[in-house]
mmCIF file of C-alpha atoms and ligand atoms in Angstrom:
data_model
loop_
_atom_site.group_PDB
_atom_site.id
_atom_site.type_symbol
_atom_site.label_atom_id
_atom_site.label_comp_id
_atom_site.label_asym_id
_atom_site.label_seq_id
_atom_site.Cartn_x
_atom_site.Cartn_y
_atom_site.Cartn_z
ATOM 1 C CA MET P 117 56.909 -18.447 26.781
ATOM 2 C CA LEU P 118 53.670 -20.305 27.500
ATOM 3 C CA TYR P 119 55.673 -23.154 28.962
ATOM 4 C CA THR P 120 58.253 -21.086 30.826
ATOM 5 C CA PRO P 121 57.647 -21.369 34.577
ATOM 6 C CA ILE P 122 56.992 -18.232 36.599
ATOM 7 C CA THR P 123 57.220 -17.699 40.342
ATOM 8 C CA PHE P 124 55.123 -15.513 42.657
ATOM 9 C CA ARG P 125 56.611 -15.502 46.182
ATOM 10 C CA ASN P 126 57.525 -19.229 46.496
ATOM 11 C CA VAL P 127 54.704 -20.375 44.258
ATOM 12 C CA GLU P 128 56.011 -21.713 40.966
ATOM 13 C CA LEU P 129 53.567 -22.097 38.103
ATOM 14 C CA LYS P 130 54.788 -24.624 35.560
ATOM 15 C CA ASN P 131 53.224 -22.748 32.670
ATOM 16 C CA ARG P 132 51.310 -19.540 31.975
ATOM 17 C CA TRP P 133 47.860 -21.035 31.460
ATOM 18 C CA VAL P 134 45.345 -20.083 34.137
ATOM 19 C CA MET P 135 41.788 -21.318 34.380
ATOM 20 C CA SER P 136 39.910 -18.066 34.892
ATOM 21 C CA PRO P 137 37.469 -17.973 37.825
ATOM 22 C CA MET P 138 33.995 -18.955 36.678
ATOM 23 C CA CYS P 139 30.869 -19.196 38.824
ATOM 24 C CA MET P 140 29.201 -22.529 38.306
ATOM 25 C CA TYR P 141 26.045 -21.807 40.357
ATOM 26 C CA SER P 142 26.059 -25.413 41.539
ATOM 27 C CA CYS P 143 26.422 -25.262 45.327
ATOM 28 C CA GLU P 144 23.961 -25.770 48.145
ATOM 29 C CA ASN P 145 24.775 -23.646 51.197
ATOM 30 C CA GLY P 146 27.974 -22.528 49.478
ATOM 31 C CA LEU P 147 29.457 -26.048 49.603
ATOM 32 C CA ALA P 148 31.645 -27.520 46.857
ATOM 33 C CA ASN P 149 30.501 -30.996 45.762
ATOM 34 C CA ASP P 150 31.370 -33.810 43.338
ATOM 35 C CA PHE P 151 30.654 -31.592 40.350
ATOM 36 C CA HIS P 152 33.367 -29.149 41.454
ATOM 37 C CA PHE P 153 35.768 -31.997 42.188
ATOM 38 C CA VAL P 154 35.512 -33.240 38.599
ATOM 39 C CA HIS P 155 35.281 -29.756 37.084
ATOM 40 C CA TYR P 156 38.488 -28.447 38.686
ATOM 41 C CA GLY P 157 40.214 -31.834 38.809
ATOM 42 C CA SER P 158 39.888 -32.316 35.054
ATOM 43 C CA ARG P 159 41.621 -29.000 34.341
ATOM 44 C CA SER P 160 44.542 -30.165 36.476
ATOM 45 C CA GLN P 161 44.772 -33.342 34.380
ATOM 46 C CA GLY P 162 44.838 -31.017 31.377
ATOM 47 C CA GLY P 163 48.106 -29.478 32.555
ATOM 48 C CA THR P 164 46.765 -26.011 33.488
ATOM 49 C CA GLY P 165 49.448 -24.059 35.364
ATOM 50 C CA LEU P 166 47.009 -22.461 37.803
ATOM 51 C CA ILE P 167 43.376 -23.240 38.441
ATOM 52 C CA MET P 168 41.399 -20.379 39.943
ATOM 53 C CA VAL P 169 38.302 -21.470 41.814
ATOM 54 C CA GLU P 170 35.231 -19.385 41.034
ATOM 55 C CA ALA P 171 34.098 -16.252 42.875
ATOM 56 C CA THR P 172 33.590 -17.484 46.442
ATOM 57 C CA GLY P 173 31.486 -15.488 48.867
ATOM 58 C CA VAL P 174 33.142 -14.246 52.039
ATOM 59 C CA GLU P 175 29.710 -14.081 53.663
ATOM 60 C CA PRO P 176 26.248 -15.318 52.584
ATOM 61 C CA ARG P 177 25.260 -11.939 51.113
ATOM 62 C CA GLY P 178 28.537 -11.931 49.173
ATOM 63 C CA ARG P 179 27.243 -14.584 46.792
ATOM 64 C CA ILE P 180 25.647 -13.587 43.503
ATOM 65 C CA THR P 181 23.007 -16.324 43.673
ATOM 66 C CA ASN P 182 21.826 -18.806 46.292
ATOM 67 C CA HIS P 183 23.895 -21.453 44.489
ATOM 68 C CA CYS P 184 27.262 -19.698 44.488
ATOM 69 C CA MET P 185 30.322 -20.992 46.333
ATOM 70 C CA GLY P 186 31.097 -19.779 49.860
ATOM 71 C CA ILE P 187 33.976 -19.821 52.313
ATOM 72 C CA TRP P 188 32.465 -18.198 55.364
ATOM 73 C CA ASN P 189 32.507 -21.403 57.436
ATOM 74 C CA ASP P 190 34.855 -24.326 58.099
ATOM 75 C CA GLU P 191 32.671 -26.944 56.427
ATOM 76 C CA GLN P 192 32.906 -25.045 53.134
ATOM 77 C CA ALA P 193 36.692 -24.812 53.453
ATOM 78 C CA GLU P 194 36.940 -28.548 54.187
ATOM 79 C CA LYS P 195 35.053 -29.433 50.990
ATOM 80 C CA LEU P 196 37.408 -27.197 49.016
ATOM 81 C CA GLN P 197 40.412 -28.778 50.720
ATOM 82 C CA LYS P 198 39.567 -32.152 49.116
ATOM 83 C CA ILE P 199 39.832 -30.562 45.661
ATOM 84 C CA VAL P 200 43.080 -28.832 46.601
ATOM 85 C CA GLU P 201 44.579 -32.082 47.877
ATOM 86 C CA PHE P 202 43.558 -34.036 44.782
ATOM 87 C CA ILE P 203 45.158 -31.449 42.517
ATOM 88 C CA HIS P 204 48.362 -31.323 44.533
ATOM 89 C CA GLU P 205 48.649 -35.097 44.684
ATOM 90 C CA ASN P 206 47.737 -35.828 41.057
ATOM 91 C CA SER P 207 49.134 -33.004 38.957
ATOM 92 C CA GLU P 208 51.659 -30.194 38.799
ATOM 93 C CA SER P 209 48.916 -27.535 38.809
ATOM 94 C CA LYS P 210 48.633 -24.912 41.499
ATOM 95 C CA ILE P 211 45.227 -23.878 42.731
ATOM 96 C CA GLY P 212 43.917 -20.487 43.785
ATOM 97 C CA ILE P 213 40.589 -19.160 44.987
ATOM 98 C CA GLN P 214 38.846 -15.919 44.135
ATOM 99 C CA LEU P 215 37.439 -14.265 47.260
ATOM 100 C CA ALA P 216 34.428 -12.163 46.431
ATOM 101 C CA HIS P 217 31.535 -10.068 47.621
ATOM 102 C CA SER P 218 28.744 -9.309 45.170
ATOM 103 C CA GLY P 219 27.501 -6.179 46.986
ATOM 104 C CA ARG P 220 24.606 -4.602 45.083
ATOM 105 C CA LYS P 221 24.810 -7.271 42.350
ATOM 106 C CA GLY P 222 23.843 -10.093 44.702
ATOM 107 C CA SER P 223 20.491 -11.793 45.333
ATOM 108 C CA THR P 224 19.990 -12.674 41.661
ATOM 109 C CA TRP P 225 19.334 -15.628 39.388
ATOM 110 C CA ASN P 226 20.188 -15.476 35.676
ATOM 111 C CA ASN P 227 21.186 -11.835 36.192
ATOM 112 C CA VAL P 228 17.688 -10.927 37.408
ATOM 113 C CA GLN P 229 17.174 -9.771 40.975
ATOM 114 C CA ILE P 230 15.117 -12.258 42.987
ATOM 115 C CA PRO P 231 12.496 -11.242 45.597
ATOM 116 C CA ILE P 232 13.884 -10.377 48.987
ATOM 117 C CA GLU P 233 12.110 -13.334 50.653
ATOM 118 C CA ASP P 234 14.036 -15.733 48.371
ATOM 119 C CA GLY P 235 17.251 -13.701 48.491
ATOM 120 C CA TRP P 236 18.555 -10.897 50.661
ATOM 121 C CA GLU P 237 18.919 -7.163 51.083
ATOM 122 C CA THR P 238 22.010 -6.230 49.123
ATOM 123 C CA ILE P 239 24.773 -3.924 50.336
ATOM 124 C CA ALA P 240 26.864 -1.266 48.594
ATOM 125 C CA PRO P 241 28.967 1.807 49.302
ATOM 126 C CA SER P 242 25.975 4.014 48.456
ATOM 127 C CA GLY P 243 22.247 3.468 48.026
ATOM 128 C CA ILE P 244 22.439 3.244 44.224
ATOM 129 C CA PRO P 245 21.091 0.083 42.554
ATOM 130 C CA TYR P 246 22.892 -1.501 39.588
ATOM 131 C CA HIS P 247 19.692 -1.123 37.549
ATOM 132 C CA PRO P 248 16.929 1.379 38.354
ATOM 133 C CA THR P 249 14.324 -1.405 38.632
ATOM 134 C CA GLU P 250 16.284 -3.121 41.406
ATOM 135 C CA ARG P 251 15.901 -2.636 45.156
ATOM 136 C CA ILE P 252 18.007 0.141 46.667
ATOM 137 C CA PRO P 253 21.011 -1.483 48.369
ATOM 138 C CA HIS P 254 21.835 -0.764 51.983
ATOM 139 C CA ALA P 255 24.684 1.778 52.160
ATOM 140 C CA LEU P 256 27.291 0.332 54.515
ATOM 141 C CA THR P 257 28.211 2.194 57.693
ATOM 142 C CA VAL P 258 31.909 2.526 58.502
ATOM 143 C CA GLU P 259 31.528 -0.187 61.139
ATOM 144 C CA GLU P 260 29.942 -2.487 58.553
ATOM 145 C CA ILE P 261 32.770 -1.774 56.109
ATOM 146 C CA GLU P 262 35.215 -2.934 58.785
ATOM 147 C CA GLU P 263 33.170 -6.128 59.165
ATOM 148 C CA GLN P 264 33.480 -6.768 55.435
ATOM 149 C CA VAL P 265 37.255 -6.339 55.594
ATOM 150 C CA GLN P 266 37.246 -8.869 58.421
ATOM 151 C CA ASN P 267 35.133 -11.254 56.293
ATOM 152 C CA PHE P 268 37.806 -11.200 53.578
ATOM 153 C CA LYS P 269 40.503 -11.789 56.189
ATOM 154 C CA ASN P 270 38.620 -14.743 57.732
ATOM 155 C CA ALA P 271 38.028 -16.202 54.270
ATOM 156 C CA ALA P 272 41.736 -15.900 53.481
ATOM 157 C CA ARG P 273 42.630 -17.694 56.720
ATOM 158 C CA ARG P 274 40.337 -20.588 55.790
ATOM 159 C CA ALA P 275 41.726 -20.683 52.243
ATOM 160 C CA VAL P 276 45.287 -20.855 53.573
ATOM 161 C CA LYS P 277 44.326 -23.704 55.893
ATOM 162 C CA ALA P 278 42.699 -25.527 52.966
ATOM 163 C CA GLY P 279 46.058 -25.414 51.145
ATOM 164 C CA PHE P 280 45.403 -22.947 48.324
ATOM 165 C CA ASN P 281 48.525 -21.566 46.620
ATOM 166 C CA VAL P 282 47.022 -18.279 45.444
ATOM 167 C CA ILE P 283 44.347 -15.938 46.779
ATOM 168 C CA GLU P 284 42.703 -13.586 44.301
ATOM 169 C CA ILE P 285 40.582 -10.683 45.538
ATOM 170 C CA HIS P 286 37.721 -9.949 43.177
ATOM 171 C CA GLY P 287 37.865 -6.222 42.580
ATOM 172 C CA ALA P 288 36.262 -6.301 39.111
ATOM 173 C CA HIS P 289 32.963 -6.692 37.233
ATOM 174 C CA GLY P 290 30.918 -4.301 39.331
ATOM 175 C CA TYR P 291 30.983 -6.332 42.540
ATOM 176 C CA LEU P 292 31.413 -4.795 45.978
ATOM 177 C CA VAL P 293 35.094 -3.788 45.731
ATOM 178 C CA HIS P 294 34.569 -2.309 42.260
ATOM 179 C CA GLN P 295 31.478 -0.490 43.556
ATOM 180 C CA PHE P 296 33.756 1.294 46.025
ATOM 181 C CA LEU P 297 36.365 2.099 43.360
ATOM 182 C CA SER P 298 33.951 3.768 40.943
ATOM 183 C CA PRO P 299 32.773 7.352 41.441
ATOM 184 C CA LEU P 300 29.558 6.318 39.680
ATOM 185 C CA SER P 301 28.554 3.765 42.328
ATOM 186 C CA ASN P 302 30.352 5.335 45.297
ATOM 187 C CA ILE P 303 29.099 8.805 46.260
ATOM 188 C CA ARG P 304 30.057 8.559 49.927
ATOM 189 C CA THR P 305 31.259 11.690 51.656
ATOM 190 C CA ASP P 306 33.324 9.960 54.359
ATOM 191 C CA GLU P 307 36.840 8.495 54.172
ATOM 192 C CA TYR P 308 35.625 5.723 51.808
ATOM 193 C CA GLY P 309 34.292 8.029 49.079
ATOM 194 C CA GLY P 310 35.114 11.110 47.075
ATOM 195 C CA SER P 311 38.803 11.227 46.173
ATOM 196 C CA PHE P 312 40.660 8.403 44.413
ATOM 197 C CA GLU P 313 42.551 7.673 47.665
ATOM 198 C CA ASN P 314 39.266 7.347 49.560
ATOM 199 C CA ARG P 315 37.584 5.132 46.949
ATOM 200 C CA ILE P 316 40.487 2.656 46.866
ATOM 201 C CA ARG P 317 40.663 2.549 50.701
ATOM 202 C CA PHE P 318 38.296 -0.436 51.055
ATOM 203 C CA LEU P 319 40.361 -2.546 48.628
ATOM 204 C CA ILE P 320 43.657 -1.555 50.212
ATOM 205 C CA GLU P 321 42.325 -2.446 53.658
ATOM 206 C CA ILE P 322 41.234 -5.843 52.335
ATOM 207 C CA VAL P 323 44.652 -6.400 50.719
ATOM 208 C CA ASP P 324 46.446 -5.552 53.973
ATOM 209 C CA ALA P 325 44.116 -7.703 56.077
ATOM 210 C CA VAL P 326 44.405 -10.671 53.713
ATOM 211 C CA ASN P 327 48.180 -10.299 53.546
ATOM 212 C CA GLU P 328 48.328 -10.708 57.332
ATOM 213 C CA GLU P 329 47.021 -14.264 56.784
ATOM 214 C CA LEU P 330 49.471 -15.103 53.988
ATOM 215 C CA ASN P 331 53.116 -16.087 53.931
ATOM 216 C CA GLU P 332 55.776 -16.577 51.278
ATOM 217 C CA ASN P 333 54.069 -19.780 50.120
ATOM 218 C CA ILE P 334 50.797 -18.125 49.104
ATOM 219 C CA ALA P 335 50.643 -15.453 46.419
ATOM 220 C CA LEU P 336 48.143 -12.599 46.277
ATOM 221 C CA PHE P 337 46.428 -11.516 43.055
ATOM 222 C CA VAL P 338 43.796 -8.802 42.554
ATOM 223 C CA ARG P 339 41.336 -8.800 39.643
ATOM 224 C CA ILE P 340 40.260 -5.358 38.496
ATOM 225 C CA SER P 341 38.163 -3.915 35.706
ATOM 226 C CA GLY P 342 40.676 -1.874 33.716
ATOM 227 C CA THR P 343 37.850 0.414 32.643
ATOM 228 C CA GLU P 344 34.095 0.516 33.090
ATOM 229 C CA TYR P 345 33.437 2.081 29.658
ATOM 230 C CA ALA P 346 31.621 5.122 31.066
ATOM 231 C CA GLY P 347 32.430 8.807 30.935
ATOM 232 C CA ASN P 348 33.563 10.019 34.379
ATOM 233 C CA GLY P 349 33.753 6.419 35.536
ATOM 234 C CA TRP P 350 36.722 4.273 36.586
ATOM 235 C CA ASP P 351 39.204 4.208 33.708
ATOM 236 C CA ILE P 352 42.542 2.771 32.649
ATOM 237 C CA ASN P 353 44.539 5.645 34.148
ATOM 238 C CA ASP P 354 42.895 4.948 37.522
ATOM 239 C CA SER P 355 43.810 1.294 37.063
ATOM 240 C CA VAL P 356 47.473 2.117 36.437
ATOM 241 C CA GLU P 357 47.593 4.316 39.559
ATOM 242 C CA LEU P 358 45.847 1.641 41.613
ATOM 243 C CA ALA P 359 48.233 -1.048 40.349
ATOM 244 C CA LYS P 360 51.253 0.980 41.513
ATOM 245 C CA ILE P 361 49.741 1.161 44.992
ATOM 246 C CA LEU P 362 48.767 -2.511 45.033
ATOM 247 C CA LYS P 363 52.356 -3.398 44.186
ATOM 248 C CA ASN P 364 53.518 -1.448 47.215
ATOM 249 C CA HIS P 365 51.053 -3.447 49.312
ATOM 250 C CA SER P 366 52.633 -6.762 48.265
ATOM 251 C CA VAL P 367 50.139 -7.727 45.594
ATOM 252 C CA ASP P 368 51.927 -10.122 43.261
ATOM 253 C CA LEU P 369 49.807 -9.784 40.143
ATOM 254 C CA VAL P 370 46.996 -7.631 38.780
ATOM 255 C CA ASP P 371 44.504 -9.595 36.685
ATOM 256 C CA VAL P 372 43.040 -7.074 34.263
ATOM 257 C CA SER P 373 39.497 -7.588 33.072
ATOM 258 C CA SER P 374 36.941 -4.833 32.335
ATOM 259 C CA GLY P 375 33.354 -3.642 32.682
ATOM 260 C CA GLY P 376 30.506 -4.896 34.824
ATOM 261 C CA ASN P 377 29.623 -1.889 36.944
ATOM 262 C CA ILE P 378 27.538 0.158 34.545
ATOM 263 C CA HIS P 379 24.362 -1.375 33.193
ATOM 264 C CA GLY P 380 24.177 -1.058 29.396
ATOM 265 C CA ALA P 381 27.793 0.080 28.923
ATOM 266 C CA LYS P 382 28.962 -0.564 25.362
ATOM 267 C CA ILE P 383 31.818 -3.072 25.402
ATOM 268 C CA PRO P 384 33.798 -3.462 22.157
ATOM 269 C CA PHE P 385 34.118 -7.265 22.123
ATOM 270 C CA HIS P 386 36.743 -8.704 19.787
ATOM 271 C CA ALA P 387 39.581 -11.205 20.105
ATOM 272 C CA GLY P 388 41.843 -10.194 22.981
ATOM 273 C CA TYR P 389 39.832 -7.001 23.576
ATOM 274 C CA GLN P 390 41.097 -6.564 27.131
ATOM 275 C CA VAL P 391 44.763 -7.266 26.394
ATOM 276 C CA PRO P 392 45.613 -3.544 25.898
ATOM 277 C CA PHE P 393 44.456 -2.845 29.470
ATOM 278 C CA SER P 394 46.764 -5.534 30.817
ATOM 279 C CA SER P 395 49.584 -4.164 28.699
ATOM 280 C CA LYS P 396 49.088 -0.614 29.934
ATOM 281 C CA VAL P 397 48.964 -1.654 33.577
ATOM 282 C CA ARG P 398 51.983 -3.949 33.194
ATOM 283 C CA ASN P 399 54.150 -1.443 31.375
ATOM 284 C CA ASN P 400 53.125 1.746 33.208
ATOM 285 C CA ALA P 401 52.837 0.403 36.748
ATOM 286 C CA GLY P 402 55.687 -2.124 36.572
ATOM 287 C CA VAL P 403 53.583 -4.972 37.977
ATOM 288 C CA LYS P 404 53.013 -8.482 36.766
ATOM 289 C CA THR P 405 49.652 -8.795 35.049
ATOM 290 C CA ALA P 406 47.274 -11.321 33.582
ATOM 291 C CA ALA P 407 45.405 -10.866 30.321
ATOM 292 C CA VAL P 408 41.915 -12.287 29.921
ATOM 293 C CA GLY P 409 39.003 -12.074 27.521
ATOM 294 C CA LEU P 410 38.437 -13.795 24.185
ATOM 295 C CA ILE P 411 41.796 -15.511 24.210
ATOM 296 C CA THR P 412 41.015 -18.787 22.510
ATOM 297 C CA GLU P 413 44.044 -19.756 20.437
ATOM 298 C CA ILE P 414 47.366 -21.182 21.556
ATOM 299 C CA ASN P 415 49.370 -18.944 19.186
ATOM 300 C CA GLN P 416 47.368 -15.888 20.271
ATOM 301 C CA ALA P 417 48.252 -16.595 23.906
ATOM 302 C CA GLU P 418 51.931 -17.057 23.053
ATOM 303 C CA GLU P 419 51.993 -13.778 21.123
ATOM 304 C CA ILE P 420 50.504 -11.837 24.050
ATOM 305 C CA LEU P 421 53.310 -13.094 26.280
ATOM 306 C CA GLN P 422 55.989 -12.513 23.629
ATOM 307 C CA LYS P 423 54.881 -8.908 23.177
ATOM 308 C CA GLY P 424 55.136 -8.263 26.920
ATOM 309 C CA ASP P 425 51.419 -7.546 27.259
ATOM 310 C CA SER P 426 50.996 -9.887 30.238
ATOM 311 C CA ASP P 427 52.705 -12.498 32.381
ATOM 312 C CA LEU P 428 49.810 -14.949 32.586
ATOM 313 C CA ILE P 429 46.964 -15.954 30.299
ATOM 314 C CA PHE P 430 43.595 -16.434 31.952
ATOM 315 C CA ILE P 431 41.150 -18.415 29.838
ATOM 316 C CA ALA P 432 37.510 -18.954 30.706
ATOM 317 C CA ARG P 433 35.087 -20.134 28.030
ATOM 318 C CA GLU P 434 37.777 -21.835 25.940
ATOM 319 C CA ILE P 435 38.851 -24.011 28.862
ATOM 320 C CA LEU P 436 35.227 -25.038 29.344
ATOM 321 C CA ARG P 437 35.309 -26.272 25.753
ATOM 322 C CA ASN P 438 38.794 -27.683 25.994
ATOM 323 C CA PRO P 439 39.965 -28.658 29.508
ATOM 324 C CA TYR P 440 43.165 -30.005 27.932
ATOM 325 C CA ILE P 441 44.278 -26.837 26.177
ATOM 326 C CA ALA P 442 47.568 -26.642 28.108
ATOM 327 C CA VAL P 443 48.538 -30.195 27.233
ATOM 328 C CA GLN P 444 47.350 -29.685 23.674
ATOM 329 C CA GLY P 445 49.460 -26.535 23.300
ATOM 330 C CA SER P 446 52.540 -28.255 24.636
ATOM 331 C CA PHE P 447 52.000 -31.083 22.196
ATOM 332 C CA GLU P 448 51.717 -28.667 19.263
ATOM 333 C CA MET P 449 54.660 -26.532 20.381
ATOM 334 C CA ARG P 450 56.824 -29.509 21.360
ATOM 335 C CA GLU P 451 57.118 -28.137 24.872
ATOM 336 C CA ASP P 452 57.133 -30.155 28.052
ATOM 337 C CA CYS P 453 53.951 -30.128 30.115
ATOM 338 C CA PHE P 454 52.508 -32.233 32.887
ATOM 339 C CA PHE P 455 50.788 -35.294 31.516
ATOM 340 C CA PRO P 456 49.012 -37.722 33.855
ATOM 341 C CA TYR P 457 51.158 -40.880 33.908
ATOM 342 C CA GLN P 458 48.023 -42.886 33.215
ATOM 343 C CA TYR P 459 47.778 -41.071 29.858
ATOM 344 C CA LEU P 460 51.417 -41.298 28.783
ATOM 345 C CA ARG P 461 50.669 -43.486 25.767
ATOM 346 C CA ALA P 462 48.888 -40.471 24.276
ATOM 347 C CA LYS P 463 52.005 -38.341 24.466
ATOM 348 C CA ILE P 464 53.305 -39.875 21.269
ATOM 349 C CA SER P 465 50.995 -39.339 18.312
ATOM 350 C CA ILE P 466 51.629 -42.672 16.561
HETATM 351 C C1 LIG N 750 30.259 -19.096 33.236
HETATM 352 C C2 LIG N 750 31.141 -17.934 33.605
HETATM 353 C C3 LIG N 750 31.283 -17.573 34.945
HETATM 354 C C4 LIG N 750 32.137 -16.526 35.318
HETATM 355 N N1 LIG N 750 32.358 -16.275 36.641
HETATM 356 C C5 LIG N 750 33.338 -15.415 37.003
HETATM 357 C C6 LIG N 750 33.778 -15.328 38.337
HETATM 358 O O1 LIG N 750 33.365 -16.089 39.210
HETATM 359 N N2 LIG N 750 34.725 -14.403 38.629
HETATM 360 C C7 LIG N 750 35.273 -13.596 37.681
HETATM 361 O O2 LIG N 750 36.113 -12.757 38.000
HETATM 362 N N3 LIG N 750 34.911 -13.700 36.392
HETATM 363 C C8 LIG N 750 33.989 -14.611 36.036
HETATM 364 N N4 LIG N 750 33.687 -14.788 34.720
HETATM 365 C C9 LIG N 750 34.475 -14.060 33.709
HETATM 366 C C10 LIG N 750 35.664 -14.914 33.235
HETATM 367 O O3 LIG N 750 36.547 -15.225 34.293
HETATM 368 C C11 LIG N 750 36.420 -14.197 32.118
HETATM 369 O O4 LIG N 750 36.969 -13.021 32.642
HETATM 370 C C12 LIG N 750 35.526 -13.877 30.924
HETATM 371 O O5 LIG N 750 34.686 -14.957 30.605
HETATM 372 C C13 LIG N 750 36.347 -13.507 29.687
HETATM 373 O O6 LIG N 750 37.223 -14.557 29.357
HETATM 374 P P1 LIG N 750 36.889 -15.604 28.141
HETATM 375 O O7 LIG N 750 36.673 -14.786 26.900
HETATM 376 O O8 LIG N 750 38.117 -16.479 28.093
HETATM 377 O O9 LIG N 750 35.650 -16.376 28.491
HETATM 378 C C14 LIG N 750 32.816 -15.796 34.324
HETATM 379 C C15 LIG N 750 32.628 -16.125 32.978
HETATM 380 C C16 LIG N 750 31.831 -17.201 32.616
HETATM 381 C C17 LIG N 750 31.718 -17.567 31.151
#
């Protein structure tokens, strides 16, 4: 199944391999540069079905560090467009972008909060820091929440203009959207806090606003944390309920990761540790999903798809080690995969 195409709206992915979004902390002023051109371009030469550009801030405070990617102005979108065009002209890969806001987890370097004069005052649904030693984030007013929804919408418009095939909203890992979802980071008493319906409101408003910028040629994915590994926190049943609602709001795929919102939460890392969350969301909510997390082997990826645990395989660290994993897998499995014509002599092993 790894090499069976799949279509979201009119976007056909040639295979099920997805380069998972990964911050590279290598931008100045949020601008992509030659590093990103080579970094993403090489994965397209490796046959990856979909390349997801790293978490990209929808406003300056939406970055995690001062060196994260941004798409809050046209210059940033134009730099990204060059990468998009290269990939479209020189491969069969599709390219997506993860739109993100770090919320209370911003203004850091190496996961440590940096002084306000070198960073910024962070924002969150409620004035609760991620770690007790951190500054108290500014709790957004309703008007400011609306501005954030607009920031996602503006970012989506720029991404569409730049030619991206997929937009992914980052709703996982304890960043701003996740902060709203969780009753442990969101203790608001207005329409954005309290009940499940209220806590998901921010995400649903973003989804609707972003969808207004999309058409049948651009698919919409949402990444969530299936659970945050904390009693009384966001859990897999919440994720299933959310996924049903996202489906009704024209979200094409739910990318199921986990954790990130609760400092010190115990995460049981092992091969494919998040696959059961993807499976549960896929089979109980009837949505397409992606599995991610310690998927490193070609046969392991194939088995996940065969078992019906996910529709796509997101790989992160393994594709940093092996940018050519999609081509390599096709070679081993005798399946057809894009191969740069310049490299065709390597398609035959003798
Ligand atoms: C260097 C690095 C940067 C990451 N940045 C992001 C990011 O921008 N957005 C995101 O959703 N996840 C991010 N992640 C998480 C990965 O996308 C992925 O979910 C995680 O690494 C588990 O997959 P793996 O075991 O294949 O590495 C990052 C991971 C790494 C290693």
